[in-house]
Tab-separated table of N, CA and C in Angstrom:
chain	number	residue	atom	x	y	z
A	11	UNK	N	124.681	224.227	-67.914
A	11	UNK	CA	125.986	224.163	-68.520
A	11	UNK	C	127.003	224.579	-67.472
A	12	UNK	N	128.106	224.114	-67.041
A	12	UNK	CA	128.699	223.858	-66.204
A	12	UNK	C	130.618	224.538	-67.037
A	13	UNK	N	130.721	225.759	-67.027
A	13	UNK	CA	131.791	226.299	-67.401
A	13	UNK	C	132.820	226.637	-66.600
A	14	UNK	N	134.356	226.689	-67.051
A	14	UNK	CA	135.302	227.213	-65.872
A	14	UNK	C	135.395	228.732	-66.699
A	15	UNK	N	135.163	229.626	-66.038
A	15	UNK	CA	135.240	231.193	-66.300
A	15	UNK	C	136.105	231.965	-65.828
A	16	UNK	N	137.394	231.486	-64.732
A	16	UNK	CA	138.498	231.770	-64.464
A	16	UNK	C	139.083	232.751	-65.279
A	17	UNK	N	139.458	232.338	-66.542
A	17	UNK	CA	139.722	233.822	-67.676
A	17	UNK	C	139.208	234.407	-68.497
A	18	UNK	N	139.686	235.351	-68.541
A	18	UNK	CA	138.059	236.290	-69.757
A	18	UNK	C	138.840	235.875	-70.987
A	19	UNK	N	137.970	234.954	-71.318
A	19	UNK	CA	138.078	233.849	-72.541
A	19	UNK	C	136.596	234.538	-73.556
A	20	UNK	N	136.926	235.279	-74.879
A	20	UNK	CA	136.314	235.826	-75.889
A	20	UNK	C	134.913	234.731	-75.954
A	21	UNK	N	135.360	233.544	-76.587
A	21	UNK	CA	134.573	232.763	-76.640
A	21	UNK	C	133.597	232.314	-75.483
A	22	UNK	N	133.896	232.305	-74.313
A	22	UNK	CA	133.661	231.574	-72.942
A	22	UNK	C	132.053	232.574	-72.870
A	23	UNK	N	132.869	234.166	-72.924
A	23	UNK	CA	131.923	235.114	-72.659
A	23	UNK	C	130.920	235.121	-73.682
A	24	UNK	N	131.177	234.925	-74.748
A	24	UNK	CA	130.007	235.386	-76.201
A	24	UNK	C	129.115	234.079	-75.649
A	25	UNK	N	129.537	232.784	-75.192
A	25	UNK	CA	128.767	231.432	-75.257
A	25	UNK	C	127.601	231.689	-74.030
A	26	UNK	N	128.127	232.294	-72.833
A	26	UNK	CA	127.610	232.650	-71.813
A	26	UNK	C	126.190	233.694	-72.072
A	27	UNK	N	126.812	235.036	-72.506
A	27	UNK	CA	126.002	236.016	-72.968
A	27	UNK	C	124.659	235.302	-74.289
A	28	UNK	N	125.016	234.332	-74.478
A	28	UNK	CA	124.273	233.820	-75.864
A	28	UNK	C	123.162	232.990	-74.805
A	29	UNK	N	123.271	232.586	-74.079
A	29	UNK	CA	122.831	231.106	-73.210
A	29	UNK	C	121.988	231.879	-72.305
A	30	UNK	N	122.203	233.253	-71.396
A	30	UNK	CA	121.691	233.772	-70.249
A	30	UNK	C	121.448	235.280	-70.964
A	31	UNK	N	122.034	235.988	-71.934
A	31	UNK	CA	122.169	237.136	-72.070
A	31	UNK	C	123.097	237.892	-71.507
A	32	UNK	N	123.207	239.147	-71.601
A	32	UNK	CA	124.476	240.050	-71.355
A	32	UNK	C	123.871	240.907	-70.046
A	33	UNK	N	124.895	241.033	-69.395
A	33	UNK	CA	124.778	241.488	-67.918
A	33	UNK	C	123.941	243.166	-67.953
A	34	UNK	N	123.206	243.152	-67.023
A	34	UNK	CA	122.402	244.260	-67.030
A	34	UNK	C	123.223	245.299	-66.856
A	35	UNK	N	122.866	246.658	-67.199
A	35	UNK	CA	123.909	247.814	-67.265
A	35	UNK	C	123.401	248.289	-65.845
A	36	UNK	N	124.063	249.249	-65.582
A	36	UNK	CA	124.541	249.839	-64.175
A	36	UNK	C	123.166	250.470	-63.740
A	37	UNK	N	122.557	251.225	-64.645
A	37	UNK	CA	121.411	251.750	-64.692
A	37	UNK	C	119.838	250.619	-64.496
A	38	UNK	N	120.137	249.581	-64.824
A	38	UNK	CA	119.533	248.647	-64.877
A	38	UNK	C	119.578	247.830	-63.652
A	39	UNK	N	120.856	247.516	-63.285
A	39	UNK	CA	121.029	247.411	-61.750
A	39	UNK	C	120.626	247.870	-60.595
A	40	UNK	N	120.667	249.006	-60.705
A	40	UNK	CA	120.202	250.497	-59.371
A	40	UNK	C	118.405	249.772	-59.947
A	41	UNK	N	118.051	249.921	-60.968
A	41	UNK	CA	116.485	249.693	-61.059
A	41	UNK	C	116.271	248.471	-60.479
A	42	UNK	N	116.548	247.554	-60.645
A	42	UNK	CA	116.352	246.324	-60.087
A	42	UNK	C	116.419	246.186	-58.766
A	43	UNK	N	117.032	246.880	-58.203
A	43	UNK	CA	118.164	246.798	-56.517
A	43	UNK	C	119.201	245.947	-56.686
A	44	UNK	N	119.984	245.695	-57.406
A	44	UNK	CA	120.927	244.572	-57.878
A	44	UNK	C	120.557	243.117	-58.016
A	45	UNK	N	121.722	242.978	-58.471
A	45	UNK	CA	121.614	241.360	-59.257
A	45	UNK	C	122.390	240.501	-59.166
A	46	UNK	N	123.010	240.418	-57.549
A	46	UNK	CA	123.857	239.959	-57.276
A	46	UNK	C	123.355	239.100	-55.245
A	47	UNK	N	123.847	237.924	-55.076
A	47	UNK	CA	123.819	237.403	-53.656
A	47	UNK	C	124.864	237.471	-52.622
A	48	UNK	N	124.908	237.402	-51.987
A	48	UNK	CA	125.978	237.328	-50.704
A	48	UNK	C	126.547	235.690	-50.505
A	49	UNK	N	128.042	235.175	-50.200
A	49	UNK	CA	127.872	233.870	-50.065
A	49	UNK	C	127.120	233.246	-49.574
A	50	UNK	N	126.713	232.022	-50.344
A	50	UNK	CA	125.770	231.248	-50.076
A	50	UNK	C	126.674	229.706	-49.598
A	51	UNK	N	126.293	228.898	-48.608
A	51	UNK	CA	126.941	228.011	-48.559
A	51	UNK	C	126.355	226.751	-49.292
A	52	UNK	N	127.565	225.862	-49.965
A	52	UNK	CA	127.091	224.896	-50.589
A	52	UNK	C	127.086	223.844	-49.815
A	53	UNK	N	125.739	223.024	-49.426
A	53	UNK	CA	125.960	221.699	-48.865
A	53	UNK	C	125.908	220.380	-49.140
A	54	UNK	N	125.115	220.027	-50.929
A	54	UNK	CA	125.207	219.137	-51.538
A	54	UNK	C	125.562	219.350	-52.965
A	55	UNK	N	126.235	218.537	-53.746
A	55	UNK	CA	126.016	218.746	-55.501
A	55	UNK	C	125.734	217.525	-56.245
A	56	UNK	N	125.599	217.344	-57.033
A	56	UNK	CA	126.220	216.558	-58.196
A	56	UNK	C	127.291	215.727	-58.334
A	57	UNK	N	127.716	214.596	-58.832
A	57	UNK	CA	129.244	213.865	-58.309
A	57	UNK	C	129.920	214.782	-59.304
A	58	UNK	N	129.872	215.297	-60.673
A	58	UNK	CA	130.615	216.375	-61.119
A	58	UNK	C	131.062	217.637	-60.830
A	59	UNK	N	129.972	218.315	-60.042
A	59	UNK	CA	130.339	219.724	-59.143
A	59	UNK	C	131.074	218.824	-57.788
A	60	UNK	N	130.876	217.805	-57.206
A	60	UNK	CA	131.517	217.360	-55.982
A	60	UNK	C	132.529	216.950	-56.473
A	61	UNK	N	133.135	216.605	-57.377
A	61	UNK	CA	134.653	216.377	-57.669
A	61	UNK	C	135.534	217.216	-58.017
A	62	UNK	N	134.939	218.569	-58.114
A	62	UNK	CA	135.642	220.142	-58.406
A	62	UNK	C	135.942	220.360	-57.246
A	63	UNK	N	134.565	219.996	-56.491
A	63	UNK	CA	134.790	221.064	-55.005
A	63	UNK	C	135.097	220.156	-54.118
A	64	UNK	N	136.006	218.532	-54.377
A	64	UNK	CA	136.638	217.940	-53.425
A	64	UNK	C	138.404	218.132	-53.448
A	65	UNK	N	138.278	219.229	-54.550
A	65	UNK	CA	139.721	218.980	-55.201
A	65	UNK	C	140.683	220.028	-53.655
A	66	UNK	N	139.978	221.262	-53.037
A	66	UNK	CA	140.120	221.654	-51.897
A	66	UNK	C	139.454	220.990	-50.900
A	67	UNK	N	140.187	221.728	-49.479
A	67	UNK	CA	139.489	221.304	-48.586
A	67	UNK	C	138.464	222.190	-47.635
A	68	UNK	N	138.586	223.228	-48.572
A	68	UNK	CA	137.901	224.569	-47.648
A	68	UNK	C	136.055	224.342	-47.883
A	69	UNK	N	135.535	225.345	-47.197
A	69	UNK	CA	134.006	225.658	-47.115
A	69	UNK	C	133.956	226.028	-48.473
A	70	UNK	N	132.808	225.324	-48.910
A	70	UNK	CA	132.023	225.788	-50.160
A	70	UNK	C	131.246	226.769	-49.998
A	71	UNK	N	131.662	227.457	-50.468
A	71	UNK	CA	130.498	228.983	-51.032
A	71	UNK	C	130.265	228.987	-52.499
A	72	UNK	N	129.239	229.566	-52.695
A	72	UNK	CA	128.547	229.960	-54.063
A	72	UNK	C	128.022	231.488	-54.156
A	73	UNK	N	127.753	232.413	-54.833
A	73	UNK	CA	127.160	233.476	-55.215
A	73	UNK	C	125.975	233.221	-56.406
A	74	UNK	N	125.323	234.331	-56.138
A	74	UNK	CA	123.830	233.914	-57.787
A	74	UNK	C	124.137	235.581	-58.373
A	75	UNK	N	123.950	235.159	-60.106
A	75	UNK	CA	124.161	236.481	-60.538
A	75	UNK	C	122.817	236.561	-61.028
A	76	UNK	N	122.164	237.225	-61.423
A	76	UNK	CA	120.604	237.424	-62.059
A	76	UNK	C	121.467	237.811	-63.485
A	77	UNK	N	120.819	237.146	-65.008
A	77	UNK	CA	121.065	238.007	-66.223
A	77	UNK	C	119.375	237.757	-66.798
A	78	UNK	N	119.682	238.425	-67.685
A	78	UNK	CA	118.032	238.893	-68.051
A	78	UNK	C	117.464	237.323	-69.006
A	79	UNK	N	117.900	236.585	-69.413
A	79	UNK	CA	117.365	234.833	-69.837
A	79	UNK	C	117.778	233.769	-68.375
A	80	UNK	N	118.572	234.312	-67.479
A	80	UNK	CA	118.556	233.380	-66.548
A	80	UNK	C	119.912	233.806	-65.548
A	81	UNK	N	120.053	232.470	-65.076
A	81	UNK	CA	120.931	233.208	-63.660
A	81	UNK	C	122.607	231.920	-64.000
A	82	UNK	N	123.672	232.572	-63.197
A	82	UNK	CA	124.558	232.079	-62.905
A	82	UNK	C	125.439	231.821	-61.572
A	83	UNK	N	125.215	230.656	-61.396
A	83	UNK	CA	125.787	230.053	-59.982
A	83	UNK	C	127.198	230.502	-60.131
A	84	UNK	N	128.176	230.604	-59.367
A	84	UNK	CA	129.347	230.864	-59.558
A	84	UNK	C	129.855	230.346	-58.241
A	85	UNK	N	131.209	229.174	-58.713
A	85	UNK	CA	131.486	228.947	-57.166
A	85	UNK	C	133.538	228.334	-57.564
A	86	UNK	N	134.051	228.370	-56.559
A	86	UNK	CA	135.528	228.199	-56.450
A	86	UNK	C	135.969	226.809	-56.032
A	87	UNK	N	136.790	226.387	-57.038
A	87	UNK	CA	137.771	225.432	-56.240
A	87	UNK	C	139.278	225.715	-56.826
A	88	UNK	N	140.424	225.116	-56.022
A	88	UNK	CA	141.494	225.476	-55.978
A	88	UNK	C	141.363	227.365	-56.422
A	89	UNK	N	142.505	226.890	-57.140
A	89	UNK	CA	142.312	228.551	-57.351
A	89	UNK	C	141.163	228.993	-59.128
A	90	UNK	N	140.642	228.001	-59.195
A	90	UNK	CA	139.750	228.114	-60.387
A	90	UNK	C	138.000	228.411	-59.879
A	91	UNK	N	137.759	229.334	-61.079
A	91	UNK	CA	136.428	229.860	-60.624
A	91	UNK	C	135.160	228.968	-61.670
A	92	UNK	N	134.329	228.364	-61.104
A	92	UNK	CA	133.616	227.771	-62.249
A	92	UNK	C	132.510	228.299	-62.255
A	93	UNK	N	131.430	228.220	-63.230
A	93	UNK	CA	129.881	228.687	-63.211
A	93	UNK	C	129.224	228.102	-63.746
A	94	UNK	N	127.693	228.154	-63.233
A	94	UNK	CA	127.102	226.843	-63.701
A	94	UNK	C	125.584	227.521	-64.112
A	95	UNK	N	125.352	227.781	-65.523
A	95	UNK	CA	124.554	228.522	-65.981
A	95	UNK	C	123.688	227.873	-66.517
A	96	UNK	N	122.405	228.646	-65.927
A	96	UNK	CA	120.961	227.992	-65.861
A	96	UNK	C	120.079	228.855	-66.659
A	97	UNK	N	119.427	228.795	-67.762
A	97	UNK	CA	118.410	230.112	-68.140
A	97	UNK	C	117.227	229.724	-67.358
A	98	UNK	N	116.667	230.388	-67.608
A	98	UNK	CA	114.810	230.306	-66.990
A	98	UNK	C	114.178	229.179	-67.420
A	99	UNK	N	114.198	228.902	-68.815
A	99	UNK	CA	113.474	227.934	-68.765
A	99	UNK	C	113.762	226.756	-68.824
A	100	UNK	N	115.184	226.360	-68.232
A	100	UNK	CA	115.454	225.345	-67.520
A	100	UNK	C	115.787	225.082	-66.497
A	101	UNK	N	115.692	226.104	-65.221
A	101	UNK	CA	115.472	226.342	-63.911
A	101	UNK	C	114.686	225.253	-63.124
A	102	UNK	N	114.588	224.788	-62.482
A	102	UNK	CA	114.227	224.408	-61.411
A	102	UNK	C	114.489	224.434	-60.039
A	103	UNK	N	113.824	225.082	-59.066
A	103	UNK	CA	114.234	225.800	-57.958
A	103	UNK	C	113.402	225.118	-56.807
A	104	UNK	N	113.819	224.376	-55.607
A	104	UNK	CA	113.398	223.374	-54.384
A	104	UNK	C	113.877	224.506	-53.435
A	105	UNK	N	112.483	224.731	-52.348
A	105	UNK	CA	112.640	225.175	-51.367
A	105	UNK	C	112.737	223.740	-50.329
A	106	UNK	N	113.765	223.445	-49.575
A	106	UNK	CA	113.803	222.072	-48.977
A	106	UNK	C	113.471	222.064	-47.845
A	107	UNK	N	113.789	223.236	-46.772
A	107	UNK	CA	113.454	223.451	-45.588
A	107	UNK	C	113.424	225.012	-45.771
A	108	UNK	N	113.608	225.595	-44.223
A	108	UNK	CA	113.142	227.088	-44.102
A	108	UNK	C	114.550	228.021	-44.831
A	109	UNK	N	115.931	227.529	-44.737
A	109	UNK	CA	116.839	228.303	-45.709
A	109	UNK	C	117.219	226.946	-46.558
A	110	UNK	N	116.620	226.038	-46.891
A	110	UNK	CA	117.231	225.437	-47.813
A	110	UNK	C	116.883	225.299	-49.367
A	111	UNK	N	117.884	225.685	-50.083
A	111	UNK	CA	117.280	225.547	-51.379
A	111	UNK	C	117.833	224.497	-52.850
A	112	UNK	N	117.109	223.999	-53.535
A	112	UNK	CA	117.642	222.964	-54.600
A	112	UNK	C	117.809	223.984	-55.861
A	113	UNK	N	119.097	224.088	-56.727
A	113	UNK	CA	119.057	224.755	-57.537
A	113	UNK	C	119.415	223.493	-58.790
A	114	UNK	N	118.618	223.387	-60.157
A	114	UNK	CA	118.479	221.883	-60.580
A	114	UNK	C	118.525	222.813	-62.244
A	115	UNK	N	119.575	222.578	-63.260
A	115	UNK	CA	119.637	221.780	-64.542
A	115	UNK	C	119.719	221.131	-65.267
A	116	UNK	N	118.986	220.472	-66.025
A	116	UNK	CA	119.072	218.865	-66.278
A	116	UNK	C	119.959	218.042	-65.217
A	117	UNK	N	120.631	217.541	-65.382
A	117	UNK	CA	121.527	216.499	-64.628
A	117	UNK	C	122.444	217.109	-63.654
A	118	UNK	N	122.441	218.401	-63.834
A	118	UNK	CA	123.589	219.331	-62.739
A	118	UNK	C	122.547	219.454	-61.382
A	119	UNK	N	122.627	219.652	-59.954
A	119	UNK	CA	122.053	220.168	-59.304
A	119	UNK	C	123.304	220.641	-57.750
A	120	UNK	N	122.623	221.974	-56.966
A	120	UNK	CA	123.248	222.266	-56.524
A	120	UNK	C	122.490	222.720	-55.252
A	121	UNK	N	122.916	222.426	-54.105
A	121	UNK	CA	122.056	222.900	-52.692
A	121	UNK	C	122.467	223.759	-52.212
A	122	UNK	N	121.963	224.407	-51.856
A	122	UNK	CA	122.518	225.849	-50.794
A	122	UNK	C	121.414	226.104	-49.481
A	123	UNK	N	122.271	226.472	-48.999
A	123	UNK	CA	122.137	226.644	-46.988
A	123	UNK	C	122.017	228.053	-46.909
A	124	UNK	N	121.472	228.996	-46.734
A	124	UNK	CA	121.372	230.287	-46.005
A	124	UNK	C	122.126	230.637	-44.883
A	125	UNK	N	123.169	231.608	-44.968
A	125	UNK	CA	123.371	231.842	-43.685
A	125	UNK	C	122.811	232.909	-43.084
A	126	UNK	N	123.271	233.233	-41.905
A	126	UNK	CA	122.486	234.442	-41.191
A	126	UNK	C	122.545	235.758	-42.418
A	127	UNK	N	123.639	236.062	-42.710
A	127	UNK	CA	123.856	237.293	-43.554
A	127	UNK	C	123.095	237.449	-44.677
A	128	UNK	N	122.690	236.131	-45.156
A	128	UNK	CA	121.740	236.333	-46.352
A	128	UNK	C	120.350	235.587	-46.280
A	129	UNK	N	119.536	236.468	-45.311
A	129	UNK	CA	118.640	235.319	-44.978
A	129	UNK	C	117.533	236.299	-45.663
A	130	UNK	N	117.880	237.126	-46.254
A	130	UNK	CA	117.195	237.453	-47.514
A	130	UNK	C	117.311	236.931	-49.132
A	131	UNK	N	117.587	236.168	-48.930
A	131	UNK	CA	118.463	235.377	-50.743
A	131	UNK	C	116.982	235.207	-51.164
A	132	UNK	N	115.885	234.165	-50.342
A	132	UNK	CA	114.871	234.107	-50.773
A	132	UNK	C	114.426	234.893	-51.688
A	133	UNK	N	114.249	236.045	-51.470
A	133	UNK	CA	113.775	237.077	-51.697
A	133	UNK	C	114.490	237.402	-53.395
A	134	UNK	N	116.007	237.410	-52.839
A	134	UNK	CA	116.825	237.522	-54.556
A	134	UNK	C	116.113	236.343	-55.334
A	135	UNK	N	115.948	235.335	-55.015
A	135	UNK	CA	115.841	234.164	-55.637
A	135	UNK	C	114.345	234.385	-56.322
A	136	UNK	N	113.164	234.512	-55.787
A	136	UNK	CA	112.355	234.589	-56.320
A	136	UNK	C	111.981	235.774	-56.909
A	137	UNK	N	112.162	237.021	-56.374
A	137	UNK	CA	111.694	238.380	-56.884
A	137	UNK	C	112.554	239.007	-57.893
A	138	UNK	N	113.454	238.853	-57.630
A	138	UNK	CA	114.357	239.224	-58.918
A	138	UNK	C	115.246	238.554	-60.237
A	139	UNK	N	114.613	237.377	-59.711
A	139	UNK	CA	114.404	235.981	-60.942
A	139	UNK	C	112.986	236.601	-61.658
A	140	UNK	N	112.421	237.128	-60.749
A	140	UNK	CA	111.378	237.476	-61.655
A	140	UNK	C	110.817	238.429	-62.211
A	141	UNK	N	111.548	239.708	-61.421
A	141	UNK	CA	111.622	240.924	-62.309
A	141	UNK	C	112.982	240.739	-63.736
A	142	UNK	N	113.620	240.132	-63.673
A	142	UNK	CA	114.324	239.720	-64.569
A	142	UNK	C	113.866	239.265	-65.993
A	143	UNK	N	112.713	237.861	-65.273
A	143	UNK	CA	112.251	237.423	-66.358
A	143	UNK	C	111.285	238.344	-66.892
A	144	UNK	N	110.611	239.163	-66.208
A	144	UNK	CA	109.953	240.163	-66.828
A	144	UNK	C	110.081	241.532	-67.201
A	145	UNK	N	111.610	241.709	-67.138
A	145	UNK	CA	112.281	242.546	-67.890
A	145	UNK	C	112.628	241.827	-68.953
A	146	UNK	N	113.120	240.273	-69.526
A	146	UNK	CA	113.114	240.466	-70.554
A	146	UNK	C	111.819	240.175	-71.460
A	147	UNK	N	110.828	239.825	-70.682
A	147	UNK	CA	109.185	239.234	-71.156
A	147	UNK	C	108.982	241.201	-72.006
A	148	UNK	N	109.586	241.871	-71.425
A	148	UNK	CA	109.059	243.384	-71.833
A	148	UNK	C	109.784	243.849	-72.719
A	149	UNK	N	111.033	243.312	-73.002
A	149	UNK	CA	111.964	243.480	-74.034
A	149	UNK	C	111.298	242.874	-75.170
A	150	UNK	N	110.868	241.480	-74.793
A	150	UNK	CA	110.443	240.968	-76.252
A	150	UNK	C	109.110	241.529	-76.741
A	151	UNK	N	108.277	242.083	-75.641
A	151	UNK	CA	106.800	242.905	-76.110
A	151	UNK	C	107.392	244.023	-77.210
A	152	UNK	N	108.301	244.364	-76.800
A	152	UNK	CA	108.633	246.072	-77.095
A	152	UNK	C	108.834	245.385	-78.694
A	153	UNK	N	110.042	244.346	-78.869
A	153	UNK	CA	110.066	243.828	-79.927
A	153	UNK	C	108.986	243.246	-80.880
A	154	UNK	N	108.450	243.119	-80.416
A	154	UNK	CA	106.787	242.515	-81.019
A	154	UNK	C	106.242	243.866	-81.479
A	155	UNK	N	105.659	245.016	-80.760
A	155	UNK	CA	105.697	246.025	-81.089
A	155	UNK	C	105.756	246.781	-82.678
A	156	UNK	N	107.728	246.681	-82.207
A	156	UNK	CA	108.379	247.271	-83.336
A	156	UNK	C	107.870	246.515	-84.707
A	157	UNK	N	107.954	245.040	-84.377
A	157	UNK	CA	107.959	244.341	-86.013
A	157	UNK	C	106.220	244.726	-86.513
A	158	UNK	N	105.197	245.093	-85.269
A	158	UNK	CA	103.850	245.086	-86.063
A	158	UNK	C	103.901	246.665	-86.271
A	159	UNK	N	104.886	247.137	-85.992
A	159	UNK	CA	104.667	248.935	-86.091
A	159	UNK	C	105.102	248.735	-87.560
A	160	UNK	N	106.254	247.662	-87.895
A	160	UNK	CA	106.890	247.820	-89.604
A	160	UNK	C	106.258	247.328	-90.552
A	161	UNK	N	105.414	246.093	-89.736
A	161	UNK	CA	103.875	245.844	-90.912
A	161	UNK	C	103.215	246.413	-91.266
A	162	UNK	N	102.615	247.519	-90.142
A	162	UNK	CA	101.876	248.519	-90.989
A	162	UNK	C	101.958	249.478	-91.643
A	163	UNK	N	103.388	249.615	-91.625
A	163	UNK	CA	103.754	250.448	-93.026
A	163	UNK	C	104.404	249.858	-94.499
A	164	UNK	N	104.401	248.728	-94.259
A	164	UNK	CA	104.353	248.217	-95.254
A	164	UNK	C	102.579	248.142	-96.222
């Protein structure tokens, strides 16, 4: 899903938080090592993300946010900020070369280049995509849990 998030729009956020979940708390962050990338450069998209990001003429950058159902691309044109939100289980992730990577939702897809500064992203990309997903895989145990802890007192 492919949103402009430019303003903290009530709705924008509840649709977001509903789609990926709500941003990990601060405490949750420090546990993780954060949940956040360094610019990433964009070198191919979509003719829909390429007609946002032809509207300037500057370098494409992107950032990745980790939320606990999935992640959010976030990237700029003119002075508008858009995001392009992917949960887990519609992820699809192409390693293309040694920093190159395919980031793919249904019909949206988005490439990114590594630069020197983040030539650890890999690392965000897979390890904390996946402590993510298994922070919330442990949320829903805990929930499973609770509902057979209320069966048996029934």
């Amino acid at each position: 899903m492919l949103k402009n998030v430019s303003y903290n729009d009530d709705k924008t956020i509840n649709e977001i938080d509903d789609f990926v979940g709500k941003p990990f708390s601060i405490f949750e962050r420090l546990k993780i090592g954060g949940i956040g990338s360094s610019k990433l450069l964009i070198t191919k998209t979509d003719s829909i993300i390429n007609n946002l990001l032809e509207l300037d003429h500057n370098i494409n950058y992107c950032n990745i946010e980790i939320r606990p159902k999935g992640i959010i691309l976030r990237f700029r044109s003119l002075l508008e900020t858009y995001a392009l939100i992917i949960p887990y289980y519609k992820l699809v992730v192409f390693k293309v070369d040694g920093d190159v990577y395919t980031f793919h939702i249904d019909h949206r897809m988005i490439k990114i280049k590594l630069n020197k500064l983040s030539l650890c992203v890999h690392e965000v990309i897979y390890s904390k995509t996946l402590i993510a997903f298994l922070w919330e895989e442990k949320a829903g145990l805990n929930e499973l849990k609770n509902i057979s802890n209320s069966l048996k007192d029934l």
